[in-house]
C-alpha atoms as an extended CHARMM CRD file, in Angstrom:
* protein
*
        77  EXT
         1         1  MET       CA             56.6710000000       52.3890000000       59.7830000000  PROA      1               0.0000000000
         2         2  ARG       CA             60.5070000000       53.7590000000       59.4420000000  PROA      2               0.0000000000
         3         3  THR       CA             63.3360000000       53.3550000000       61.6800000000  PROA      3               0.0000000000
         4         4  GLU       CA             62.7890000000       56.4400000000       63.6230000000  PROA      4               0.0000000000
         5         5  GLU       CA             58.5060000000       55.5120000000       64.8750000000  PROA      5               0.0000000000
         6         6  TYR       CA             60.3550000000       52.4930000000       65.6220000000  PROA      6               0.0000000000
         7         7  ASN       CA             63.4410000000       52.8000000000       67.2170000000  PROA      7               0.0000000000
         8         8  TYR       CA             61.6210000000       55.7040000000       69.5970000000  PROA      8               0.0000000000
         9         9  ILE       CA             58.7050000000       52.7600000000       70.5580000000  PROA      9               0.0000000000
        10        10  MET       CA             60.9850000000       51.1460000000       71.9720000000  PROA      10              0.0000000000
        11        11  SER       CA             62.5260000000       53.4230000000       73.7850000000  PROA      11              0.0000000000
        12        12  LYS       CA             58.9980000000       53.5650000000       75.1950000000  PROA      12              0.0000000000
        13        13  ILE       CA             59.6210000000       50.3990000000       75.7860000000  PROA      13              0.0000000000
        14        14  LYS       CA             62.2280000000       49.9310000000       77.1510000000  PROA      14              0.0000000000
        15        15  HSD       CA             61.1030000000       52.7670000000       79.7170000000  PROA      15              0.0000000000
        16        16  LEU       CA             58.1440000000       51.6270000000       80.3380000000  PROA      16              0.0000000000
        17        17  GLU       CA             60.0610000000       47.4330000000       81.1800000000  PROA      17              0.0000000000
        18        18  ASP       CA             62.5640000000       49.7230000000       83.8860000000  PROA      18              0.0000000000
        19        19  CYS       CA             59.7490000000       51.6190000000       84.9450000000  PROA      19              0.0000000000
        20        20  ILE       CA             57.6960000000       47.9950000000       85.5040000000  PROA      20              0.0000000000
        21        21  ALA       CA             61.1680000000       46.9060000000       86.8530000000  PROA      21              0.0000000000
        22        22  GLY       CA             61.4160000000       49.6580000000       89.3150000000  PROA      22              0.0000000000
        23        23  ILE       CA             58.1790000000       49.7830000000       90.4890000000  PROA      23              0.0000000000
        24        24  ASN       CA             58.3450000000       44.7560000000       91.4920000000  PROA      24              0.0000000000
        25        25  GLU       CA             62.3990000000       45.9910000000       93.5710000000  PROA      25              0.0000000000
        26        26  MET       CA             60.3950000000       48.4910000000       95.2260000000  PROA      26              0.0000000000
        27        27  GLU       CA             57.6580000000       46.4460000000       96.8280000000  PROA      27              0.0000000000
        28        28  GLU       CA             60.1200000000       43.4220000000       97.3910000000  PROA      28              0.0000000000
        29        29  ALA       CA             61.9280000000       45.9670000000       99.2020000000  PROA      29              0.0000000000
        30        30  GLU       CA             59.6850000000       47.5070000000      101.4990000000  PROA      30              0.0000000000
        31        31  LYS       CA             57.0930000000       43.8500000000      101.8610000000  PROA      31              0.0000000000
        32        32  ALA       CA             60.4690000000       42.0410000000      104.4590000000  PROA      32              0.0000000000
        33        33  LYS       CA             60.0880000000       44.8920000000      106.2820000000  PROA      33              0.0000000000
        34        34  GLU       CA             58.4180000000       44.3980000000      110.1120000000  PROA      34              0.0000000000
        35        35  ARG       CA             55.4970000000       47.3750000000      110.3820000000  PROA      35              0.0000000000
        36        36  ASP       CA             52.8660000000       48.6840000000      113.5470000000  PROA      36              0.0000000000
        37        37  SER       CA             49.6470000000       48.5310000000      112.6070000000  PROA      37              0.0000000000
        38        38  ILE       CA             49.7180000000       52.0730000000      111.6850000000  PROA      38              0.0000000000
        39        39  GLU       CA             52.2630000000       51.4790000000      109.4190000000  PROA      39              0.0000000000
        40        40  GLN       CA             50.8190000000       48.5390000000      107.6820000000  PROA      40              0.0000000000
        41        41  ALA       CA             47.5940000000       50.7150000000      107.2670000000  PROA      41              0.0000000000
        42        42  VAL       CA             49.8990000000       53.3950000000      105.6270000000  PROA      42              0.0000000000
        43        43  PHE       CA             51.8200000000       50.4980000000      103.2070000000  PROA      43              0.0000000000
        44        44  ASN       CA             48.9240000000       48.6050000000      102.1920000000  PROA      44              0.0000000000
        45        45  ILE       CA             47.6840000000       51.7780000000      100.6840000000  PROA      45              0.0000000000
        46        46  TRP       CA             51.1410000000       52.8290000000       99.5260000000  PROA      46              0.0000000000
        47        47  LEU       CA             51.1300000000       48.2050000000       98.1560000000  PROA      47              0.0000000000
        48        48  SER       CA             47.8730000000       49.2540000000       96.4310000000  PROA      48              0.0000000000
        49        49  ASN       CA             48.7970000000       52.6280000000       94.9020000000  PROA      49              0.0000000000
        50        50  GLN       CA             51.9410000000       51.7540000000       93.0950000000  PROA      50              0.0000000000
        51        51  GLU       CA             50.0300000000       48.1100000000       91.7310000000  PROA      51              0.0000000000
        52        52  ASN       CA             47.4240000000       50.4190000000       89.6260000000  PROA      52              0.0000000000
        53        53  ILE       CA             50.8940000000       52.2510000000       88.2530000000  PROA      53              0.0000000000
        54        54  LYS       CA             51.4640000000       49.1890000000       87.2760000000  PROA      54              0.0000000000
        55        55  ARG       CA             48.6880000000       47.9370000000       85.7650000000  PROA      55              0.0000000000
        56        56  THR       CA             49.1200000000       51.4560000000       83.8120000000  PROA      56              0.0000000000
        57        57  PHE       CA             52.3170000000       50.7410000000       82.5800000000  PROA      57              0.0000000000
        58        58  GLN       CA             51.4110000000       47.5920000000       81.6560000000  PROA      58              0.0000000000
        59        59  ARG       CA             48.7950000000       48.5000000000       78.9050000000  PROA      59              0.0000000000
        60        60  GLU       CA             50.7130000000       51.4890000000       78.0050000000  PROA      60              0.0000000000
        61        61  LEU       CA             53.4350000000       48.7650000000       77.0760000000  PROA      61              0.0000000000
        62        62  LYS       CA             50.7560000000       46.4830000000       75.2770000000  PROA      62              0.0000000000
        63        63  GLU       CA             49.9060000000       48.9570000000       73.3800000000  PROA      63              0.0000000000
        64        64  TRP       CA             52.6800000000       50.0890000000       72.0400000000  PROA      64              0.0000000000
        65        65  LYS       CA             54.6170000000       46.5160000000       71.9300000000  PROA      65              0.0000000000
        66        66  ASP       CA             50.7770000000       45.9090000000       69.5240000000  PROA      66              0.0000000000
        67        67  SER       CA             51.9130000000       48.5220000000       67.4170000000  PROA      67              0.0000000000
        68        68  ILE       CA             55.7530000000       46.9770000000       67.3390000000  PROA      68              0.0000000000
        69        69  LYS       CA             53.5110000000       43.6630000000       65.4370000000  PROA      69              0.0000000000
        70        70  SER       CA             50.8090000000       45.5150000000       63.1070000000  PROA      70              0.0000000000
        71        71  GLY       CA             53.3830000000       48.5380000000       62.4730000000  PROA      71              0.0000000000
        72        72  ASP       CA             50.6780000000       50.8610000000       62.2910000000  PROA      72              0.0000000000
        73        73  PHE       CA             53.2930000000       54.2550000000       64.9050000000  PROA      73              0.0000000000
        74        74  LEU       CA             50.9710000000       55.1070000000       67.7570000000  PROA      74              0.0000000000
        75        75  GLY       CA             52.7700000000       59.1930000000       67.3550000000  PROA      75              0.0000000000
        76        76  TYR       CA             55.0850000000       60.3870000000       69.3930000000  PROA      76              0.0000000000
        77        77  ASP       CA             53.6890000000       62.5320000000       72.9070000000  PROA      77              0.0000000000
């Protein structure tokens, strides 16, 4: 794997880790708020959506980390 490929992968990994951390922070801040039943229902949908996004990021993060371990470059976006 060439240096520029490695650097590209590391930048992708950093970006995904930052996205996951941001979602975690948002979720924690939102969980602390009091809500009525309608707001709670909307929040539960939002939270479910955030969890799905986070799982997608985590899968992609694993793929990029695996590519570093194997030396296989996944290509540029």
